[in-house]
Amino acid sequence: MSSAKAHWPDLTSMDKTGPGVYLHVPFCLSKCSYCSFYSCTATDTGIRQYHAAVLKRLNTLRHHAPWKSLTFTTIFFGGGTPSILPVPLLAELLARIKESFSITSDQAEISIEVNPATIDQEGLGKLRHAGFNRLSIGFQSLDDQQLKRIGRPHSANDALETYVTARKAGFSNISIDLMYGLPDQTPEQWKKILGQTMELKPEHISMYELTLEPGTPLASAVDRGEISLPDEDAVMEMMEITRETISHSPFKRYEISNYARPGFRCRHNLNYWNNGSYLGIGPGAVSAFEGKRWSTREDLAQFLDATKTPRSIEGEEEVLNHEAYFRETVVIGLRLTDGIDLKKLHDRFSIDPMTYYDKTLTHLIAQKLLKLEGWNLSLTKHGLALANTVMAELV
Ligand code: SF4
């Protein structure tokens, strides 16, 4: 593959984002009942071996195209539960990533996900000192009974304490993850949780509706009638409560599930929504470059083994043709409330979106699901609520 810079559009001028490095830490304290992500129980040996394997992987990747010629603007430690790793190991992994690749000078966004009760103030202080400048805390709820029912291994108080501690440790960019539509949750309960979260004054909030993933313990419990989820009307009411609460706050919804104060949109995720390049490291991590995607197998043992036989680490490779890459960029980009700039899209792909989608686009605009303002195409308020239907027409 030739130099990335020669072919990649100027993302900096589009959204102040650029290529990102993602480190997947596959360990969790226990399995949440709704979770279908790949994760495994942490053991001292497993953590030590994982740490050694990531360092070896970095040594290989640093010499590989296209990564060796990109300048990364964000680094994200996600999982799993990255904060299960001892802080000195996290600090070392970050330092080695910075040494291995070109990272934008002093403006890089460096995030880490932490779960409540997995790290104390001293640990958070050390993470801040190591260079992490953005924290994403997985609250999910602030109701102990709900937390228990979805198998979260922490209490509401643990979540609040972790937030306060993170502030004391010097984090000035904190995101909180919440979920709504939890078992037996009422709109009033959601309103209370959202209100408590807003009172903390985080910089960013992600809010996801609970979806039942087949094969998870929660899905089975719902099938057996042991647990019930709020009905569609109740969930719509929760969405309306969110819209109303956010409209009276300094937050702005900038993506279907993400809200930020001015200047605090997550640049790492913006790069995904711009369909930019990213390097994923760790079992199950995905990398992408110019319509080509590589996934690493969701298998810790294989990831560890791959340090001995480097090629066996790769899982699937997916190569999108030019049109598929274009369509994917449209669909992912429309997740952003700012929408997409059709002129920039045309410059990037040499495809005129209006001609390409023709009647489909005209129809979606006529139905008031999409709106076109100058060169800008975005979902309407109605379209945001029916985003999946709109995307299905354009993908
Ligand atoms: S902490 Fe996150 S990744 Fe781990 S089991 Fe729970 S939801 Fe899944």
Short mmCIF file of C-alpha atoms and ligand atoms in Angstrom, two decimals:
data_model
loop_
_atom_site.label_atom_id
_atom_site.label_comp_id
_atom_site.label_asym_id
_atom_site.label_seq_id
_atom_site.Cartn_x
_atom_site.Cartn_y
_atom_site.Cartn_z
CA MET A 1 0.00 0.00 0.00
CA SER A 2 1.36 3.42 -0.86
CA SER A 3 1.61 6.41 1.43
CA ALA A 4 -1.66 7.15 3.24
CA LYS A 5 -1.11 10.86 3.11
CA ALA A 6 -0.99 10.87 -0.68
CA HIS A 7 -4.57 9.58 -0.95
CA TRP A 8 -6.38 10.52 2.20
CA PRO A 9 -8.61 13.63 2.12
CA ASP A 10 -7.89 16.42 4.54
CA LEU A 11 -10.03 15.27 7.45
CA THR A 12 -8.54 17.96 9.66
CA SER A 13 -10.34 20.61 7.69
CA MET A 14 -13.57 18.54 7.68
CA ASP A 15 -14.08 17.85 11.34
CA LYS A 16 -10.79 18.38 13.15
CA THR A 17 -10.37 14.64 13.33
CA GLY A 18 -7.89 12.22 11.88
CA PRO A 19 -6.67 8.64 12.13
CA GLY A 20 -7.00 6.99 15.53
CA VAL A 21 -5.38 4.14 17.41
CA TYR A 22 -7.73 1.84 19.33
CA LEU A 23 -6.43 -0.61 21.92
CA HIS A 24 -8.93 -3.29 22.87
CA VAL A 25 -8.56 -4.61 26.40
CA PRO A 26 -10.68 -7.78 26.49
CA PHE A 27 -10.90 -8.31 30.25
CA CYS A 28 -13.96 -7.72 32.45
CA LEU A 29 -14.63 -8.29 36.15
CA SER A 30 -17.73 -10.32 35.25
CA LYS A 31 -20.15 -10.56 32.34
CA CYS A 32 -23.01 -8.04 32.21
CA SER A 33 -26.23 -9.89 31.34
CA TYR A 34 -27.00 -7.82 28.20
CA CYS A 35 -23.49 -7.90 26.73
CA SER A 36 -22.62 -9.76 23.55
CA PHE A 37 -19.15 -8.25 23.16
CA TYR A 38 -16.14 -10.47 23.35
CA SER A 39 -14.61 -10.31 26.81
CA CYS A 40 -12.92 -12.67 29.23
CA THR A 41 -12.25 -12.92 32.94
CA ALA A 42 -9.04 -11.26 34.03
CA THR A 43 -6.30 -13.35 35.60
CA ASP A 44 -2.82 -12.12 36.57
CA THR A 45 -1.24 -14.46 34.04
CA GLY A 46 -3.69 -13.47 31.29
CA ILE A 47 -3.06 -9.77 31.89
CA ARG A 48 0.73 -10.24 31.90
CA GLN A 49 0.64 -12.23 28.68
CA TYR A 50 -1.76 -9.78 27.02
CA HIS A 51 0.50 -6.86 27.94
CA ALA A 52 3.56 -8.63 26.48
CA ALA A 53 1.62 -9.57 23.32
CA VAL A 54 0.47 -5.97 22.73
CA LEU A 55 4.05 -4.72 23.06
CA LYS A 56 5.22 -7.28 20.51
CA ARG A 57 2.35 -6.39 18.19
CA LEU A 58 3.29 -2.71 18.40
CA ASN A 59 6.85 -3.60 17.45
CA THR A 60 5.53 -5.26 14.29
CA LEU A 61 2.89 -2.68 13.36
CA ARG A 62 5.19 0.32 13.72
CA HIS A 63 7.06 -0.81 10.59
CA HIS A 64 3.92 -1.62 8.56
CA ALA A 65 2.18 0.46 5.90
CA PRO A 66 -0.06 2.37 6.12
CA TRP A 67 0.34 2.88 9.89
CA LYS A 68 3.98 3.91 9.79
CA SER A 69 3.20 6.89 7.57
CA LEU A 70 0.02 8.17 9.26
CA THR A 71 -0.13 10.85 11.92
CA PHE A 72 -2.67 9.78 14.52
CA THR A 73 -4.76 12.37 16.31
CA THR A 74 -6.52 10.19 18.88
CA ILE A 75 -5.76 7.15 21.02
CA PHE A 76 -8.56 5.20 22.70
CA PHE A 77 -8.24 2.40 25.26
CA GLY A 78 -11.57 0.54 25.21
CA GLY A 79 -12.96 -2.81 26.13
CA GLY A 80 -13.89 -4.84 27.96
CA THR A 81 -12.75 -2.93 30.99
CA PRO A 82 -9.33 -1.33 30.42
CA SER A 83 -9.20 -0.10 34.03
CA ILE A 84 -8.82 -3.73 35.17
CA LEU A 85 -5.21 -3.55 33.98
CA PRO A 86 -2.74 -2.30 36.60
CA VAL A 87 -2.09 1.42 36.07
CA PRO A 88 1.68 1.02 35.41
CA LEU A 89 0.87 -1.39 32.56
CA LEU A 90 -1.68 1.05 31.07
CA ALA A 91 0.87 3.85 31.34
CA GLU A 92 3.52 1.72 29.66
CA LEU A 93 1.17 0.68 26.83
CA LEU A 94 0.30 4.31 26.18
CA ALA A 95 3.97 5.32 26.19
CA ARG A 96 4.81 2.52 23.74
CA ILE A 97 1.96 3.48 21.40
CA LYS A 98 3.25 7.06 21.40
CA GLU A 99 6.79 5.83 20.66
CA SER A 100 5.65 3.46 17.93
CA PHE A 101 3.63 5.86 15.80
CA SER A 102 3.54 9.46 14.78
CA ILE A 103 1.03 11.15 17.10
CA THR A 104 -0.07 14.72 16.53
CA SER A 105 2.03 16.98 18.76
CA ASP A 106 0.08 18.36 21.75
CA GLN A 107 -3.51 18.15 20.55
CA ALA A 108 -4.09 14.40 20.68
CA GLU A 109 -7.25 13.20 22.41
CA ILE A 110 -6.27 10.23 24.60
CA SER A 111 -9.25 8.40 26.12
CA ILE A 112 -9.67 5.47 28.41
CA GLU A 113 -12.85 3.68 29.47
CA VAL A 114 -13.13 2.98 33.16
CA ASN A 115 -15.76 1.09 35.07
CA PRO A 116 -16.80 2.29 38.53
CA ALA A 117 -15.00 0.60 41.42
CA THR A 118 -12.13 -0.66 39.28
CA ILE A 119 -9.77 2.24 39.98
CA ASP A 120 -9.05 4.65 42.86
CA GLN A 121 -7.96 8.30 43.01
CA GLU A 122 -4.27 7.46 43.06
CA GLY A 123 -4.70 5.26 39.97
CA LEU A 124 -6.72 7.92 38.15
CA GLY A 125 -4.09 10.53 39.04
CA LYS A 126 -1.40 8.30 37.57
CA LEU A 127 -3.43 7.78 34.39
CA ARG A 128 -3.79 11.54 34.03
CA HIS A 129 -0.05 11.94 34.64
CA ALA A 130 0.67 9.25 32.02
CA GLY A 131 -1.08 11.37 29.40
CA PHE A 132 -4.70 10.18 29.30
CA ASN A 133 -6.77 13.36 28.96
CA ARG A 134 -10.29 11.99 28.50
CA LEU A 135 -12.16 9.53 30.67
CA SER A 136 -15.25 7.56 29.72
CA ILE A 137 -17.06 6.17 32.77
CA GLY A 138 -19.62 3.38 32.32
CA PHE A 139 -22.43 4.37 34.69
CA GLN A 140 -25.26 2.74 32.65
CA SER A 141 -27.71 3.57 35.47
CA LEU A 142 -27.84 5.23 38.89
CA ASP A 143 -30.39 2.82 40.29
CA ASP A 144 -28.93 -0.07 42.29
CA GLN A 145 -31.76 -2.43 41.50
CA GLN A 146 -31.46 -1.83 37.76
CA LEU A 147 -27.69 -2.19 37.89
CA LYS A 148 -28.10 -5.51 39.62
CA ARG A 149 -30.67 -6.74 37.12
CA ILE A 150 -28.35 -6.11 34.18
CA GLY A 151 -25.41 -7.69 36.00
CA ARG A 152 -23.24 -4.62 36.49
CA PRO A 153 -20.65 -5.32 39.19
CA HIS A 154 -20.93 -1.86 40.82
CA SER A 155 -23.43 0.31 42.66
CA ALA A 156 -24.77 3.77 41.84
CA ASN A 157 -22.62 5.13 44.65
CA ASP A 158 -19.50 3.55 43.11
CA ALA A 159 -20.30 5.35 39.86
CA LEU A 160 -20.77 8.74 41.55
CA GLU A 161 -17.60 8.28 43.60
CA THR A 162 -15.55 7.37 40.53
CA TYR A 163 -16.75 10.55 38.81
CA VAL A 164 -15.89 12.80 41.77
CA THR A 165 -12.54 11.07 42.19
CA ALA A 166 -11.72 11.50 38.50
CA ARG A 167 -12.31 15.25 38.80
CA LYS A 168 -10.03 15.39 41.84
CA ALA A 169 -7.43 13.45 39.87
CA GLY A 170 -7.39 16.23 37.27
CA PHE A 171 -9.62 14.95 34.44
CA SER A 172 -11.33 17.92 32.79
CA ASN A 173 -12.89 15.93 29.96
CA ILE A 174 -15.21 13.22 31.26
CA SER A 175 -17.86 11.27 29.38
CA ILE A 176 -20.58 9.25 31.09
CA ASP A 177 -22.26 6.22 29.47
CA LEU A 178 -25.94 5.67 30.27
CA MET A 179 -28.50 3.15 29.09
CA TYR A 180 -32.26 3.58 28.95
CA GLY A 181 -35.05 1.10 28.37
CA LEU A 182 -33.66 -1.10 31.18
CA PRO A 183 -35.79 -3.89 32.72
CA ASP A 184 -38.94 -2.42 34.27
CA GLN A 185 -37.53 1.10 34.01
CA THR A 186 -40.18 3.83 33.99
CA PRO A 187 -39.86 7.20 32.23
CA GLU A 188 -39.84 8.87 35.69
CA GLN A 189 -36.86 6.77 36.77
CA TRP A 190 -35.02 7.65 33.57
CA LYS A 191 -35.75 11.34 34.12
CA LYS A 192 -34.26 11.13 37.60
CA ILE A 193 -31.11 9.33 36.43
CA LEU A 194 -30.59 11.75 33.56
CA GLY A 195 -31.12 14.71 35.92
CA GLN A 196 -28.59 13.35 38.43
CA THR A 197 -26.10 12.81 35.61
CA MET A 198 -26.55 16.34 34.27
CA GLU A 199 -26.02 17.76 37.75
CA LEU A 200 -22.54 16.25 37.75
CA LYS A 201 -21.71 18.50 34.77
CA PRO A 202 -19.75 16.03 32.65
CA GLU A 203 -18.42 17.21 29.29
CA HIS A 204 -20.02 14.40 27.31
CA ILE A 205 -22.83 11.84 27.69
CA SER A 206 -23.50 8.75 25.57
CA MET A 207 -27.01 7.31 25.89
CA TYR A 208 -27.91 4.00 24.35
CA GLU A 209 -31.23 2.19 24.34
CA LEU A 210 -30.84 -1.32 25.73
CA THR A 211 -31.14 -3.78 22.88
CA LEU A 212 -31.62 -7.48 23.45
CA GLU A 213 -28.78 -9.41 21.86
CA PRO A 214 -29.70 -13.00 21.06
CA GLY A 215 -27.96 -15.54 23.26
CA THR A 216 -27.32 -13.18 26.19
CA PRO A 217 -28.62 -14.13 29.66
CA LEU A 218 -30.86 -11.06 29.61
CA ALA A 219 -32.46 -12.04 26.29
CA SER A 220 -33.08 -15.55 27.65
CA ALA A 221 -34.62 -14.18 30.86
CA VAL A 222 -36.93 -11.95 28.80
CA ASP A 223 -37.86 -14.95 26.60
CA ARG A 224 -38.73 -16.96 29.70
CA GLY A 225 -40.89 -14.09 30.95
CA GLU A 226 -38.76 -13.57 34.07
CA ILE A 227 -37.82 -10.02 33.13
CA SER A 228 -39.77 -7.50 31.12
CA LEU A 229 -38.56 -4.46 29.26
CA PRO A 230 -40.48 -1.17 29.01
CA ASP A 231 -42.90 -1.08 26.07
CA GLU A 232 -42.41 1.05 22.97
CA ASP A 233 -44.49 3.96 24.31
CA ALA A 234 -42.45 4.10 27.51
CA VAL A 235 -39.19 4.08 25.52
CA MET A 236 -40.49 6.86 23.25
CA GLU A 237 -41.35 8.84 26.37
CA MET A 238 -37.80 8.35 27.67
CA MET A 239 -36.46 9.65 24.34
CA GLU A 240 -38.73 12.68 24.63
CA ILE A 241 -37.53 13.29 28.20
CA THR A 242 -33.96 13.18 26.89
CA ARG A 243 -34.75 15.63 24.09
CA GLU A 244 -36.49 18.02 26.47
CA THR A 245 -33.76 17.82 29.14
CA ILE A 246 -30.97 18.34 26.61
CA SER A 247 -32.76 21.31 25.01
CA HIS A 248 -32.53 23.17 28.34
CA SER A 249 -28.86 22.34 28.86
CA PRO A 250 -25.50 23.35 27.43
CA PHE A 251 -25.31 19.97 25.70
CA LYS A 252 -25.85 19.43 22.02
CA ARG A 253 -26.83 16.16 20.43
CA TYR A 254 -24.17 15.64 17.79
CA GLU A 255 -24.75 11.98 16.97
CA ILE A 256 -27.76 9.71 17.33
CA SER A 257 -26.62 8.54 20.79
CA ASN A 258 -24.04 11.16 21.78
CA TYR A 259 -24.27 14.58 23.44
CA ALA A 260 -21.51 17.03 24.24
CA ARG A 261 -20.82 20.47 25.61
CA PRO A 262 -19.27 22.81 23.00
CA GLY A 263 -15.75 21.66 22.13
CA PHE A 264 -16.09 18.22 23.72
CA ARG A 265 -17.35 15.98 20.93
CA CYS A 266 -15.42 12.72 20.94
CA ARG A 267 -12.84 13.15 18.18
CA HIS A 268 -11.94 9.47 18.16
CA ASN A 269 -15.52 8.47 17.39
CA LEU A 270 -16.00 11.36 14.96
CA ASN A 271 -13.27 9.75 12.89
CA TYR A 272 -15.33 6.52 12.76
CA TRP A 273 -18.40 8.48 11.67
CA ASN A 274 -16.30 10.21 9.01
CA ASN A 275 -15.31 6.72 7.86
CA GLY A 276 -11.68 7.64 8.42
CA SER A 277 -8.65 5.43 9.01
CA TYR A 278 -8.00 3.69 12.28
CA LEU A 279 -5.69 1.08 13.66
CA GLY A 280 -7.16 -1.45 16.08
CA ILE A 281 -4.93 -3.54 18.33
CA GLY A 282 -6.04 -6.42 20.54
CA PRO A 283 -8.34 -9.44 20.16
CA GLY A 284 -11.47 -8.43 18.25
CA ALA A 285 -10.14 -4.99 17.27
CA VAL A 286 -10.83 -3.72 13.75
CA SER A 287 -8.58 -1.57 11.56
CA ALA A 288 -9.64 0.40 8.48
CA PHE A 289 -7.89 2.22 5.68
CA GLU A 290 -9.36 3.48 2.41
CA GLY A 291 -12.29 1.09 2.17
CA LYS A 292 -10.29 -1.88 3.43
CA ARG A 293 -10.96 -3.37 6.85
CA TRP A 294 -9.14 -5.96 8.88
CA SER A 295 -10.48 -7.56 12.01
CA THR A 296 -8.43 -9.39 14.58
CA ARG A 297 -10.01 -12.62 15.80
CA GLU A 298 -12.01 -12.41 19.02
CA ASP A 299 -9.76 -14.89 20.68
CA LEU A 300 -7.31 -13.96 23.42
CA ALA A 301 -5.41 -17.26 23.19
CA GLN A 302 -4.88 -16.74 19.48
CA PHE A 303 -3.82 -13.13 20.04
CA LEU A 304 -1.23 -14.29 22.56
CA ASP A 305 -0.09 -17.09 20.29
CA ALA A 306 0.21 -14.77 17.32
CA THR A 307 3.29 -13.16 18.81
CA LYS A 308 5.04 -16.42 17.94
CA THR A 309 3.46 -16.79 14.48
CA PRO A 310 2.56 -13.21 13.52
CA ARG A 311 0.32 -13.90 10.50
CA SER A 312 -2.21 -16.04 12.37
CA ILE A 313 -3.47 -12.97 14.20
CA GLU A 314 -5.53 -11.69 11.30
CA GLY A 315 -9.22 -12.59 11.24
CA GLU A 316 -11.26 -11.42 8.30
CA GLU A 317 -10.31 -8.97 5.63
CA GLU A 318 -13.07 -7.02 3.94
CA VAL A 319 -12.47 -4.92 0.87
CA LEU A 320 -15.25 -2.54 -0.11
CA ASN A 321 -15.54 -1.51 -3.73
CA HIS A 322 -15.59 2.22 -4.41
CA GLU A 323 -19.41 2.51 -4.48
CA ALA A 324 -19.89 0.45 -1.34
CA TYR A 325 -17.30 2.60 0.43
CA PHE A 326 -19.13 5.73 -0.75
CA ARG A 327 -22.53 4.44 0.45
CA GLU A 328 -21.10 3.37 3.78
CA THR A 329 -19.60 6.85 4.25
CA VAL A 330 -23.02 8.41 3.57
CA VAL A 331 -24.84 6.14 6.00
CA ILE A 332 -22.28 6.46 8.82
CA GLY A 333 -21.98 10.23 8.27
CA LEU A 334 -25.72 10.73 8.56
CA ARG A 335 -25.52 9.52 12.15
CA LEU A 336 -24.06 12.96 12.89
CA THR A 337 -26.65 15.67 13.46
CA ASP A 338 -24.45 18.04 11.42
CA GLY A 339 -25.05 15.65 8.54
CA ILE A 340 -22.75 15.39 5.56
CA ASP A 341 -21.32 17.93 3.18
CA LEU A 342 -22.26 16.67 -0.27
CA LYS A 343 -19.59 18.74 -1.98
CA LYS A 344 -16.83 17.26 0.16
CA LEU A 345 -18.31 13.84 -0.39
CA HIS A 346 -18.20 14.43 -4.15
CA ASP A 347 -14.60 15.62 -3.94
CA ARG A 348 -13.65 12.55 -1.91
CA PHE A 349 -15.35 9.92 -4.07
CA SER A 350 -15.95 11.64 -7.43
CA ILE A 351 -19.59 10.53 -7.16
CA ASP A 352 -22.43 13.04 -7.19
CA PRO A 353 -24.69 11.92 -4.30
CA MET A 354 -27.78 13.63 -5.75
CA THR A 355 -27.43 11.84 -9.09
CA TYR A 356 -26.37 8.58 -7.49
CA TYR A 357 -29.31 8.32 -5.08
CA ASP A 358 -31.68 10.20 -7.37
CA LYS A 359 -35.33 9.37 -6.51
CA THR A 360 -34.48 7.65 -3.22
CA LEU A 361 -33.04 10.89 -1.90
CA THR A 362 -35.86 13.03 -3.31
CA HIS A 363 -38.37 10.71 -1.68
CA LEU A 364 -36.67 10.78 1.75
CA ILE A 365 -36.51 14.58 1.58
CA ALA A 366 -40.19 14.79 0.55
CA GLN A 367 -41.09 12.55 3.51
CA LYS A 368 -39.24 15.00 5.78
CA LEU A 369 -36.87 12.31 6.99
CA LEU A 370 -33.86 14.08 5.46
CA LYS A 371 -33.27 17.77 4.88
CA LEU A 372 -31.04 19.41 2.31
CA GLU A 373 -29.71 22.88 3.16
CA GLY A 374 -27.27 24.14 0.54
CA TRP A 375 -24.70 21.33 0.27
CA ASN A 376 -25.61 19.90 3.64
CA LEU A 377 -27.69 16.75 3.98
CA SER A 378 -28.88 15.68 7.44
CA LEU A 379 -31.58 13.75 9.27
CA THR A 380 -34.58 15.78 10.39
CA LYS A 381 -35.91 15.42 13.95
CA HIS A 382 -38.38 12.88 12.58
CA GLY A 383 -35.58 11.16 10.63
CA LEU A 384 -33.42 10.88 13.78
CA ALA A 385 -36.17 8.84 15.43
CA LEU A 386 -36.42 6.62 12.33
CA ALA A 387 -32.70 6.59 11.52
CA ASN A 388 -32.54 2.83 10.88
CA THR A 389 -35.28 3.05 8.24
CA VAL A 390 -33.53 5.94 6.47
CA MET A 391 -30.15 4.17 6.55
CA ALA A 392 -31.69 1.00 5.10
CA GLU A 393 -32.74 3.03 2.01
CA LEU A 394 -29.27 4.44 1.47
CA VAL A 395 -26.91 1.62 2.37
S1 SF4 B 1 -18.17 -4.24 31.24
FE1 SF4 B 1 -18.74 -3.77 29.11
S2 SF4 B 1 -17.64 -5.27 27.84
FE2 SF4 B 1 -17.58 -6.00 29.97
S3 SF4 B 1 -19.29 -7.44 30.12
FE3 SF4 B 1 -20.03 -5.42 30.81
S4 SF4 B 1 -20.88 -4.41 28.97
FE4 SF4 B 1 -19.63 -6.17 28.29
#
